């Protein structure tokens, strides 16, 4: 009996092909001698989940875990795609430890605006920035909007959804070559059929997630994350999945790996191309072939073969310009660097491959916002005291602060500076940023402001120093002054009276533990 976790939802266009995938998985299961039975779970879309999709990821993981455990099934195929769904499903499946295959819905196709190829959502941000700078009008934004989401499927750049698809494949829990096929292609249907057949094979062999999702598999996944210039969100999600198996992902290790793993995949937002181009270039296997010397080749995959055996079974490489060789990287180090300092004692991260090289070493005056509402109220005011070399600081958008750690870390450039042509500034917060965004944006500052991290007591006018090469983030304020501020404005942690919010605020962990609930970690 093969369960199929069906995450179709009219609120989730990223899963708009789920019905077709269910049919294809069923064919694969039945042709292999299994009995397919689909079941629904929570489905989360980035745009339509309030207050933020991340607030619901752990809920979806609980639903997935308990439904797998409660219903009779010998293996399960998980249909995920939009940012939070694949992490939630892998967290749940890791805890349930029933044989499973992850199947992603696949990426959207790209569209075309006045002859320029566009795709969600790196190009959305660029056009929105131009609109804010009054370079284009509302009519044009409407026309671009129609082209950015050209089909069902997940965002077409190396955002969080594409990153998690690649990570699932690198972990060995999704089929080799399955990450990159766009949602509307015949390849996606073939992969779904093969995922069904593979689930039957897993039901027979009894190969469980804990034999696939090992410490070595997670190192392979982090290598891939660094080499694809992947989403910063994937650090949190991968940490959470590993935490379900009692595996601790060390940020220091991630940073050390980043120093020897260049960005090789030329996709937006770090590069030029889209997921459909990566698929034409051979998909993730083309990258794995290049990364082979850095991978743990003995890690098992859902096929029952090792990652090394899967790479050896690939055909000869062919000419393409999406996955670069080691000798010609997009960026000489991994896409993500880990920062530490008195402003982030538990760490912070920056997507250095998508940042402005001129700002990688920068000292500036803080312009602080207390929370998202404060930011919305003041950021576009002509009276805001801000200059291009200032450092924008946003507090209280961490796991407990917002709550749910929304993707508000990509602070907009203040309108008056945008109009003057400023494209990037150093921005710091305890929140997250969409994987489709770029800029000199420091994220996941830990501990967050709402639990008493030093960020809570930053004031406008303070000096802040960022030095990415030295991996340092420093608040140039004395310990005595910080102690005085703490005393003057004591911390009041967020709390709730009832319901999921109460559970969330009581149990959610910080970014360095994956923002999972403490009682769900192993
Ligand atoms: Fe679903 Fe981007 S909105 S992947």
Coordinates of C-alpha atoms and ligand atoms in Angstrom, one line a residue:
X1 CA 0.0 0.0 0.0
X2 CA 1.5 3.3 -1.1
X3 CA 0.2 6.5 0.4
X4 CA 0.3 9.6 -1.7
X5 CA 0.4 12.9 0.2
X6 CA -1.7 15.1 -2.1
X7 CA -1.2 18.8 -1.4
X8 CA -3.5 20.1 -4.1
X9 CA -5.3 23.3 -3.0
X10 CA -7.0 26.0 -4.9
X11 CA -5.0 28.4 -2.7
X12 CA -1.7 26.9 -3.9
X13 CA -1.1 27.5 -7.7
X14 CA 2.5 26.2 -7.2
X15 CA 0.8 22.8 -6.8
X16 CA -1.6 23.4 -9.7
X17 CA -0.4 20.2 -11.4
X18 CA -0.9 18.0 -8.3
X19 CA -3.9 16.1 -9.7
X20 CA -1.9 15.1 -12.8
X21 CA 1.0 14.0 -10.6
X22 CA -1.3 11.9 -8.4
X23 CA -2.6 10.1 -11.6
X24 CA 1.0 9.5 -12.8
X25 CA 2.2 8.3 -9.4
X26 CA -0.8 5.9 -9.3
X27 CA 0.2 4.5 -12.7
X28 CA 3.7 4.0 -11.5
X29 CA 2.6 2.2 -8.3
X30 CA 0.1 0.0 -10.0
X31 CA 2.4 -1.0 -12.9
X32 CA 4.8 -2.1 -10.1
X33 CA 2.2 -4.2 -8.3
X34 CA 1.3 -1.7 -5.5
X35 CA -2.0 -0.2 -4.4
X36 CA -1.9 3.6 -4.4
X37 CA -4.1 5.5 -1.9
X38 CA -3.9 9.3 -1.9
X39 CA -4.7 11.4 1.2
X40 CA -4.8 15.2 1.8
X41 CA -2.7 17.2 4.1
X42 CA -2.2 20.9 4.9
X43 CA -0.9 22.8 1.8
X44 CA 0.8 26.2 2.1
X45 CA 1.4 28.8 -0.6
X46 CA 3.8 31.7 -0.1
X47 CA 1.4 34.4 -1.1
X48 CA -1.8 33.3 0.5
X49 CA -0.8 32.2 4.0
X50 CA -1.2 34.8 6.8
X51 CA 0.8 36.0 8.8
X52 CA 3.5 34.1 7.0
X53 CA 3.8 30.6 5.5
X54 CA 6.7 29.9 7.9
X55 CA 4.3 30.2 10.8
X56 CA 2.5 27.1 9.4
X57 CA 5.4 24.9 8.3
X58 CA 5.6 23.1 11.6
X59 CA 1.9 22.5 11.6
X60 CA 2.1 20.9 8.1
X61 CA 5.0 18.8 9.3
X62 CA 2.9 17.5 12.3
X63 CA -0.1 16.8 9.9
X64 CA 2.2 14.9 7.5
X65 CA 3.9 12.9 10.3
X66 CA 0.7 11.9 12.0
X67 CA -1.2 11.0 8.8
X68 CA 1.7 8.8 7.6
X69 CA 1.7 7.2 11.1
X70 CA -2.1 6.9 11.5
X71 CA -3.0 5.3 8.2
X72 CA -1.8 1.9 6.8
X73 CA 0.9 2.4 4.2
X74 CA 4.2 0.6 3.4
X75 CA 5.7 3.6 1.7
X76 CA 4.6 7.1 0.8
X77 CA 5.1 9.6 -2.0
X78 CA 5.1 13.2 -0.9
X79 CA 4.0 15.8 -3.4
X80 CA 5.5 19.1 -2.4
X81 CA 6.8 22.2 -4.2
X82 CA 6.1 25.7 -2.8
X83 CA 8.7 26.9 -0.3
X84 CA 7.5 25.5 3.0
X85 CA 5.9 22.3 1.7
X86 CA 9.0 20.2 0.9
X87 CA 10.7 21.0 4.3
X88 CA 7.4 20.3 6.2
X89 CA 7.0 17.0 4.4
X90 CA 10.6 15.9 4.9
X91 CA 10.5 16.9 8.6
X92 CA 7.3 14.9 9.1
X93 CA 8.4 11.9 7.1
X94 CA 11.8 11.8 8.9
X95 CA 9.9 11.7 12.2
X96 CA 7.5 9.0 11.0
X97 CA 10.3 7.0 9.4
X98 CA 8.2 5.2 6.9
X99 CA 9.9 4.6 3.5
X100 CA 9.3 7.7 1.4
X101 CA 10.0 9.4 -1.9
X102 CA 9.8 13.2 -2.2
X103 CA 8.3 14.4 -5.5
X104 CA 8.3 18.1 -6.3
X105 CA 5.7 19.8 -8.5
X106 CA 8.4 21.4 -10.7
X107 CA 9.1 25.0 -11.6
X108 CA 7.0 27.5 -13.6
X109 CA 7.8 28.4 -17.2
X110 CA 9.3 31.8 -17.8
X111 CA 7.3 34.6 -19.5
X112 CA 8.2 37.5 -21.8
X113 CA 7.7 41.2 -21.2
X114 CA 8.5 43.4 -24.2
X115 CA 11.0 40.9 -25.5
X116 CA 12.7 40.4 -22.2
X117 CA 12.5 37.0 -20.5
X118 CA 11.1 37.2 -17.0
X119 CA 10.2 34.8 -14.2
X120 CA 9.1 34.8 -10.5
X121 CA 10.4 36.3 -8.5
X122 CA 13.8 37.8 -8.9
X123 CA 12.4 39.8 -11.8
X124 CA 9.3 40.8 -9.7
X125 CA 11.6 42.5 -7.2
X126 CA 13.6 44.3 -9.9
X127 CA 10.5 45.6 -11.6
X128 CA 8.9 46.5 -8.2
X129 CA 12.1 48.4 -7.4
X130 CA 11.8 50.3 -10.7
X131 CA 8.2 51.1 -9.9
X132 CA 9.1 52.5 -6.5
X133 CA 11.9 54.6 -8.1
X134 CA 9.1 55.9 -10.4
X135 CA 10.9 54.6 -13.5
X136 CA 7.8 52.7 -14.7
X137 CA 4.1 53.2 -14.1
X138 CA 1.3 51.1 -12.7
X139 CA 0.1 50.0 -16.2
X140 CA 3.5 48.5 -16.9
X141 CA 3.6 46.8 -13.5
X142 CA 0.3 45.2 -14.3
X143 CA 1.5 43.9 -17.7
X144 CA 4.8 42.5 -16.1
X145 CA 2.7 40.9 -13.4
X146 CA 0.9 38.8 -16.1
X147 CA 4.2 37.5 -17.4
X148 CA 6.0 36.7 -14.2
X149 CA 3.9 33.6 -13.4
X150 CA 3.6 32.0 -16.8
X151 CA 2.3 28.6 -15.7
X152 CA 1.5 26.5 -12.7
X153 CA 4.6 25.4 -10.7
X154 CA 7.1 26.9 -8.3
X155 CA 9.1 30.1 -8.8
X156 CA 11.4 29.7 -11.8
X157 CA 14.6 31.0 -10.3
X158 CA 16.9 29.5 -7.6
X159 CA 14.5 30.6 -4.9
X160 CA 13.6 28.5 -1.9
X161 CA 11.4 26.1 -3.8
X162 CA 14.0 25.3 -6.4
X163 CA 16.7 25.1 -3.7
X164 CA 14.7 22.6 -1.6
X165 CA 14.0 20.6 -4.7
X166 CA 17.8 20.4 -5.3
X167 CA 18.4 19.6 -1.6
X168 CA 15.9 16.8 -1.6
X169 CA 17.6 15.3 -4.6
X170 CA 21.1 15.8 -3.1
X171 CA 19.8 14.2 0.2
X172 CA 18.9 11.1 -1.9
X173 CA 15.3 11.2 -0.8
X174 CA 14.0 12.3 -4.2
X175 CA 14.9 10.5 -7.5
X176 CA 18.2 11.4 -9.2
X177 CA 17.5 14.0 -11.9
X178 CA 14.0 14.9 -10.5
X179 CA 14.6 18.4 -9.1
X180 CA 14.7 20.5 -12.3
X181 CA 11.9 19.4 -14.7
X182 CA 9.3 22.2 -15.0
X183 CA 5.8 21.5 -13.8
X184 CA 4.1 21.4 -17.2
X185 CA 6.6 19.1 -19.0
X186 CA 6.3 15.4 -19.9
X187 CA 9.5 14.9 -17.9
X188 CA 7.7 15.9 -14.7
X189 CA 5.0 13.2 -15.4
X190 CA 7.6 10.6 -16.1
X191 CA 9.4 11.5 -12.9
X192 CA 6.1 11.1 -11.0
X193 CA 5.5 7.6 -12.6
X194 CA 9.0 6.6 -11.6
X195 CA 8.5 8.0 -8.1
X196 CA 5.4 5.7 -7.7
X197 CA 7.4 2.7 -8.9
X198 CA 10.3 3.6 -6.6
X199 CA 7.9 3.7 -3.6
X200 CA 6.8 0.2 -4.3
X201 CA 10.5 -0.9 -4.5
X202 CA 11.0 0.9 -1.1
X203 CA 8.0 -0.9 0.4
X204 CA 9.5 -4.2 -0.6
X205 CA 13.1 -3.4 0.5
X206 CA 12.1 -1.6 3.7
X207 CA 14.7 1.2 3.2
X208 CA 13.6 3.9 5.6
X209 CA 14.4 7.6 5.7
X210 CA 16.8 7.3 8.6
X211 CA 19.1 5.2 6.4
X212 CA 19.1 7.8 3.7
X213 CA 19.0 11.0 5.7
X214 CA 22.3 10.6 7.4
X215 CA 24.9 13.1 8.5
X216 CA 26.8 12.4 5.2
X217 CA 23.7 13.1 3.2
X218 CA 23.2 16.4 5.0
X219 CA 26.8 17.4 4.2
X220 CA 26.1 16.6 0.5
X221 CA 22.9 18.7 0.7
X222 CA 24.8 21.7 2.2
X223 CA 27.5 21.4 -0.6
X224 CA 24.8 21.6 -3.2
X225 CA 23.2 24.5 -1.4
X226 CA 26.5 26.4 -1.5
X227 CA 27.2 25.5 -5.1
X228 CA 23.8 26.4 -6.5
X229 CA 23.8 29.9 -4.8
X230 CA 20.7 28.6 -3.1
X231 CA 18.2 30.3 -0.8
X232 CA 19.3 31.3 2.7
X233 CA 16.0 29.8 3.9
X234 CA 17.3 26.4 3.1
X235 CA 19.8 26.7 5.9
X236 CA 16.9 26.8 8.4
X237 CA 14.9 24.1 6.7
X238 CA 17.8 21.7 6.3
X239 CA 18.7 22.3 10.0
X240 CA 15.1 21.5 10.9
X241 CA 14.9 18.2 8.9
X242 CA 18.3 17.1 10.3
X243 CA 17.0 18.0 13.8
X244 CA 14.2 15.4 13.4
X245 CA 16.9 12.7 13.1
X246 CA 19.1 14.0 16.0
X247 CA 21.7 15.4 13.5
X248 CA 23.1 18.8 14.4
X249 CA 24.0 21.0 11.5
X250 CA 26.8 23.3 12.6
X251 CA 26.9 26.8 11.1
X252 CA 30.7 26.9 11.5
X253 CA 31.0 23.7 9.4
X254 CA 28.7 25.3 6.7
X255 CA 30.9 28.3 6.6
X256 CA 34.1 26.2 6.3
X257 CA 32.5 24.2 3.5
X258 CA 31.6 27.5 1.8
X259 CA 35.2 28.6 1.7
X260 CA 36.0 25.6 -0.6
X261 CA 32.8 25.3 -2.5
X262 CA 32.3 27.8 -5.3
X263 CA 28.9 28.8 -6.8
X264 CA 28.8 26.9 -10.1
X265 CA 25.1 27.2 -11.1
X266 CA 24.3 30.3 -13.2
X267 CA 20.7 30.9 -12.1
X268 CA 19.0 34.1 -10.8
X269 CA 19.3 35.7 -8.3
X270 CA 23.1 35.0 -8.2
X271 CA 23.4 34.5 -12.0
X272 CA 21.4 34.7 -15.3
X273 CA 19.4 31.6 -16.0
X274 CA 16.1 29.9 -14.8
X275 CA 15.3 26.4 -13.7
X276 CA 14.1 25.3 -17.1
X277 CA 17.6 26.1 -18.4
X278 CA 19.2 24.0 -15.6
X279 CA 16.9 21.2 -16.7
X280 CA 18.1 21.5 -20.3
X281 CA 21.6 21.5 -19.1
X282 CA 21.1 18.0 -17.5
X283 CA 19.6 19.1 -14.2
X284 CA 21.3 18.6 -10.8
X285 CA 23.2 15.5 -12.0
X286 CA 25.4 17.9 -14.1
X287 CA 26.3 19.8 -11.0
X288 CA 26.8 16.6 -8.9
X289 CA 29.3 15.3 -11.6
X290 CA 31.3 18.5 -11.1
X291 CA 31.1 18.4 -7.3
X292 CA 32.0 14.7 -7.1
X293 CA 35.4 15.2 -5.4
X294 CA 33.6 17.1 -2.5
X295 CA 30.7 14.7 -2.0
X296 CA 30.2 11.6 0.2
X297 CA 29.6 9.1 -2.6
X298 CA 28.6 6.3 -0.3
X299 CA 25.4 8.1 0.8
X300 CA 22.3 5.9 -0.1
X301 CA 19.5 7.2 -2.3
X302 CA 15.8 6.1 -2.7
X303 CA 16.9 4.0 -5.7
X304 CA 18.8 1.7 -3.3
X305 CA 22.0 2.7 -5.0
X306 CA 24.6 5.2 -3.6
X307 CA 25.0 8.7 -4.8
X308 CA 28.4 7.7 -6.3
X309 CA 26.8 4.9 -8.3
X310 CA 24.1 7.3 -9.6
X311 CA 26.7 9.8 -10.7
X312 CA 28.8 7.0 -12.4
X313 CA 25.7 5.9 -14.3
X314 CA 25.3 9.3 -15.9
X315 CA 26.1 9.6 -19.6
X316 CA 29.0 11.7 -20.8
X317 CA 28.9 15.5 -20.1
X318 CA 27.8 17.7 -23.0
X319 CA 28.3 21.4 -23.9
X320 CA 26.1 23.7 -21.8
X321 CA 26.5 27.1 -20.1
X322 CA 24.4 26.8 -17.0
X323 CA 26.6 24.7 -14.7
X324 CA 30.1 26.1 -14.7
X325 CA 33.3 24.0 -14.2
X326 CA 35.4 24.6 -11.0
X327 CA 37.8 26.6 -13.1
X328 CA 35.2 29.2 -14.0
X329 CA 32.8 29.7 -11.1
X330 CA 30.0 32.3 -10.8
X331 CA 31.4 33.2 -7.4
X332 CA 34.6 31.9 -5.9
X333 CA 33.1 30.8 -2.6
X334 CA 29.8 29.3 -1.5
X335 CA 26.7 31.5 -1.9
X336 CA 26.1 31.8 1.9
X337 CA 28.5 33.0 4.6
X338 CA 28.0 32.8 8.3
X339 CA 28.7 35.9 10.4
X340 CA 29.3 36.3 14.1
X341 CA 29.9 39.1 16.5
X342 CA 28.4 41.0 19.4
X343 CA 25.3 41.8 17.4
X344 CA 24.7 38.1 16.6
X345 CA 26.2 35.8 19.3
X346 CA 24.3 32.8 17.9
X347 CA 25.2 33.7 14.3
X348 CA 23.7 35.4 11.2
X349 CA 24.0 34.7 7.5
X350 CA 24.4 36.6 4.3
X351 CA 24.0 35.5 0.7
X352 CA 27.3 36.9 -0.4
X353 CA 26.9 35.7 -4.0
X354 CA 23.9 38.1 -4.5
X355 CA 25.3 41.0 -2.5
X356 CA 27.0 44.2 -3.7
X357 CA 30.8 43.6 -3.6
X358 CA 31.4 47.3 -2.6
X359 CA 29.4 46.8 0.6
X360 CA 31.0 43.5 1.8
X361 CA 33.2 45.6 4.1
X362 CA 31.2 48.5 5.4
X363 CA 30.8 50.6 8.5
X364 CA 27.7 52.9 8.8
X365 CA 25.2 54.6 11.0
X366 CA 22.2 52.5 12.1
X367 CA 18.7 53.6 11.0
X368 CA 16.6 51.3 13.3
X369 CA 13.0 50.2 12.9
X370 CA 11.3 48.6 15.9
X371 CA 9.1 46.2 13.9
X372 CA 7.4 45.7 10.5
X373 CA 4.7 48.2 11.2
X374 CA 7.2 50.9 12.2
X375 CA 9.1 50.1 8.9
X376 CA 5.9 50.4 6.8
X377 CA 5.1 53.7 8.5
X378 CA 8.4 55.5 8.1
X379 CA 10.5 53.9 5.3
X380 CA 9.0 56.0 2.4
X381 CA 8.7 59.2 4.4
X382 CA 10.7 62.1 2.9
X383 CA 11.4 63.1 6.5
X384 CA 13.3 59.9 7.3
X385 CA 16.9 60.7 8.3
X386 CA 18.7 58.3 6.1
X387 CA 21.7 58.3 3.7
X388 CA 22.9 55.7 1.2
X389 CA 25.8 54.6 3.4
X390 CA 23.6 54.0 6.5
X391 CA 22.7 50.5 7.8
X392 CA 19.0 49.7 7.9
X393 CA 18.1 47.6 10.9
X394 CA 14.7 45.9 11.4
X395 CA 13.9 44.2 14.8
X396 CA 11.2 41.8 15.9
X397 CA 10.7 39.8 12.7
X398 CA 12.3 36.6 14.2
X399 CA 10.7 33.3 15.0
X400 CA 8.7 34.7 18.0
X401 CA 8.8 38.4 17.1
X402 CA 6.5 38.6 14.1
X403 CA 5.6 35.7 14.8
X404 CA 6.8 33.1 12.3
X405 CA 10.0 34.8 11.0
X406 CA 8.5 36.4 7.8
X407 CA 10.5 37.2 4.7
X408 CA 10.6 40.8 5.6
X409 CA 14.4 40.9 5.9
X410 CA 14.7 42.2 2.4
X411 CA 14.0 45.8 3.5
X412 CA 13.1 48.1 0.7
X413 CA 15.5 50.9 -0.2
X414 CA 13.9 54.1 1.3
X415 CA 11.9 55.7 -1.5
X416 CA 13.8 59.0 -1.5
X417 CA 17.1 57.1 -1.9
X418 CA 15.6 54.7 -4.6
X419 CA 14.5 57.8 -6.5
X420 CA 18.1 59.0 -6.3
X421 CA 19.3 55.8 -7.9
X422 CA 20.4 53.8 -4.8
X423 CA 20.1 50.1 -5.6
X424 CA 21.6 48.4 -2.5
X425 CA 22.3 49.2 1.2
X426 CA 23.5 47.0 4.1
X427 CA 20.3 45.7 5.8
X428 CA 20.2 43.7 9.0
X429 CA 17.3 41.8 10.7
X430 CA 16.4 38.7 12.7
X431 CA 14.0 37.7 9.9
X432 CA 14.3 35.8 6.6
X433 CA 14.5 36.8 3.0
X434 CA 12.9 35.2 -0.1
X435 CA 15.3 33.0 -1.9
X436 CA 14.5 34.9 -5.1
X437 CA 15.9 38.2 -3.6
X438 CA 19.4 39.6 -3.6
X439 CA 21.3 42.5 -2.0
X440 CA 23.6 43.1 0.9
X441 CA 21.2 41.7 3.4
X442 CA 22.2 40.1 6.8
X443 CA 19.5 37.7 8.0
X444 CA 18.6 35.3 10.8
X445 CA 20.4 37.4 13.5
X446 CA 20.4 35.0 16.5
X447 CA 19.1 35.4 19.2
X448 CA 16.3 37.4 17.8
X449 CA 15.2 40.7 19.4
X450 CA 12.0 39.4 20.8
X451 CA 13.9 36.9 23.1
X452 CA 16.4 39.5 24.2
X453 CA 19.1 39.4 21.6
X454 CA 21.4 42.4 21.4
X455 CA 19.5 43.5 18.3
X456 CA 16.6 44.6 20.6
X457 CA 18.7 47.5 22.0
X458 CA 20.2 48.9 18.7
X459 CA 19.3 52.5 18.3
X460 CA 19.4 54.8 15.3
X461 CA 22.8 56.5 15.3
X462 CA 24.7 53.5 16.6
X463 CA 27.7 52.5 14.4
X464 CA 27.6 49.0 12.9
X465 CA 30.5 47.2 11.1
X466 CA 30.0 44.4 8.6
X467 CA 33.1 42.5 7.3
X468 CA 32.1 39.5 5.3
X469 CA 35.6 38.3 4.5
X470 CA 36.3 38.3 8.3
X471 CA 32.8 36.9 8.9
X472 CA 32.2 39.6 11.5
X473 CA 29.1 41.7 12.4
X474 CA 29.8 44.2 15.1
X475 CA 27.7 46.8 17.0
X476 CA 30.2 49.5 18.1
X477 CA 28.5 50.2 21.4
X478 CA 30.1 49.5 24.8
X479 CA 28.9 46.7 27.0
X480 CA 28.1 49.3 29.7
X481 CA 25.9 51.2 27.4
X482 CA 24.1 48.0 26.3
X483 CA 23.5 47.1 30.0
X484 CA 22.1 50.5 30.6
X485 CA 19.7 50.2 27.7
X486 CA 18.5 46.7 28.8
X487 CA 17.8 48.1 32.3
X488 CA 16.0 51.1 30.9
X489 CA 13.8 49.1 28.5
X490 CA 13.2 45.6 30.0
X491 CA 12.2 42.7 27.7
X492 CA 8.6 41.7 27.3
X493 CA 8.5 38.3 25.5
X494 CA 5.4 37.8 23.2
X495 CA 2.8 35.4 24.5
X496 CA -0.7 34.2 23.5
X497 CA -3.8 33.0 25.4
X498 CA -4.8 30.0 23.3
X499 CA -4.6 28.0 20.2
X500 CA -1.8 27.3 17.7
X501 CA -0.2 30.7 18.4
X502 CA 0.2 29.8 22.1
X503 CA 1.8 26.4 21.1
X504 CA 4.0 28.3 18.6
X505 CA 5.3 30.9 21.0
X506 CA 5.9 28.4 23.7
X507 CA 7.8 25.9 21.6
X508 CA 9.5 27.5 18.6
X509 CA 13.3 27.4 18.5
X510 CA 15.7 30.0 17.1
X511 CA 17.1 30.0 13.5
X512 CA 20.2 28.0 14.5
X513 CA 17.9 25.1 15.5
X514 CA 15.7 25.3 12.4
X515 CA 12.8 27.2 13.9
X516 CA 11.2 23.8 14.6
X517 CA 9.2 23.2 17.8
X518 CA 11.4 22.0 20.6
X519 CA 9.2 18.9 21.3
X520 CA 9.5 17.7 17.6
X521 CA 13.2 17.6 17.5
X522 CA 14.8 14.2 18.3
Ligands
LIG1 FE1 5.4 29.0 -4.5 FE2 7.3 30.8 -5.1 S1 5.3 31.2 -4.5 S2 7.4 28.7 -5.0

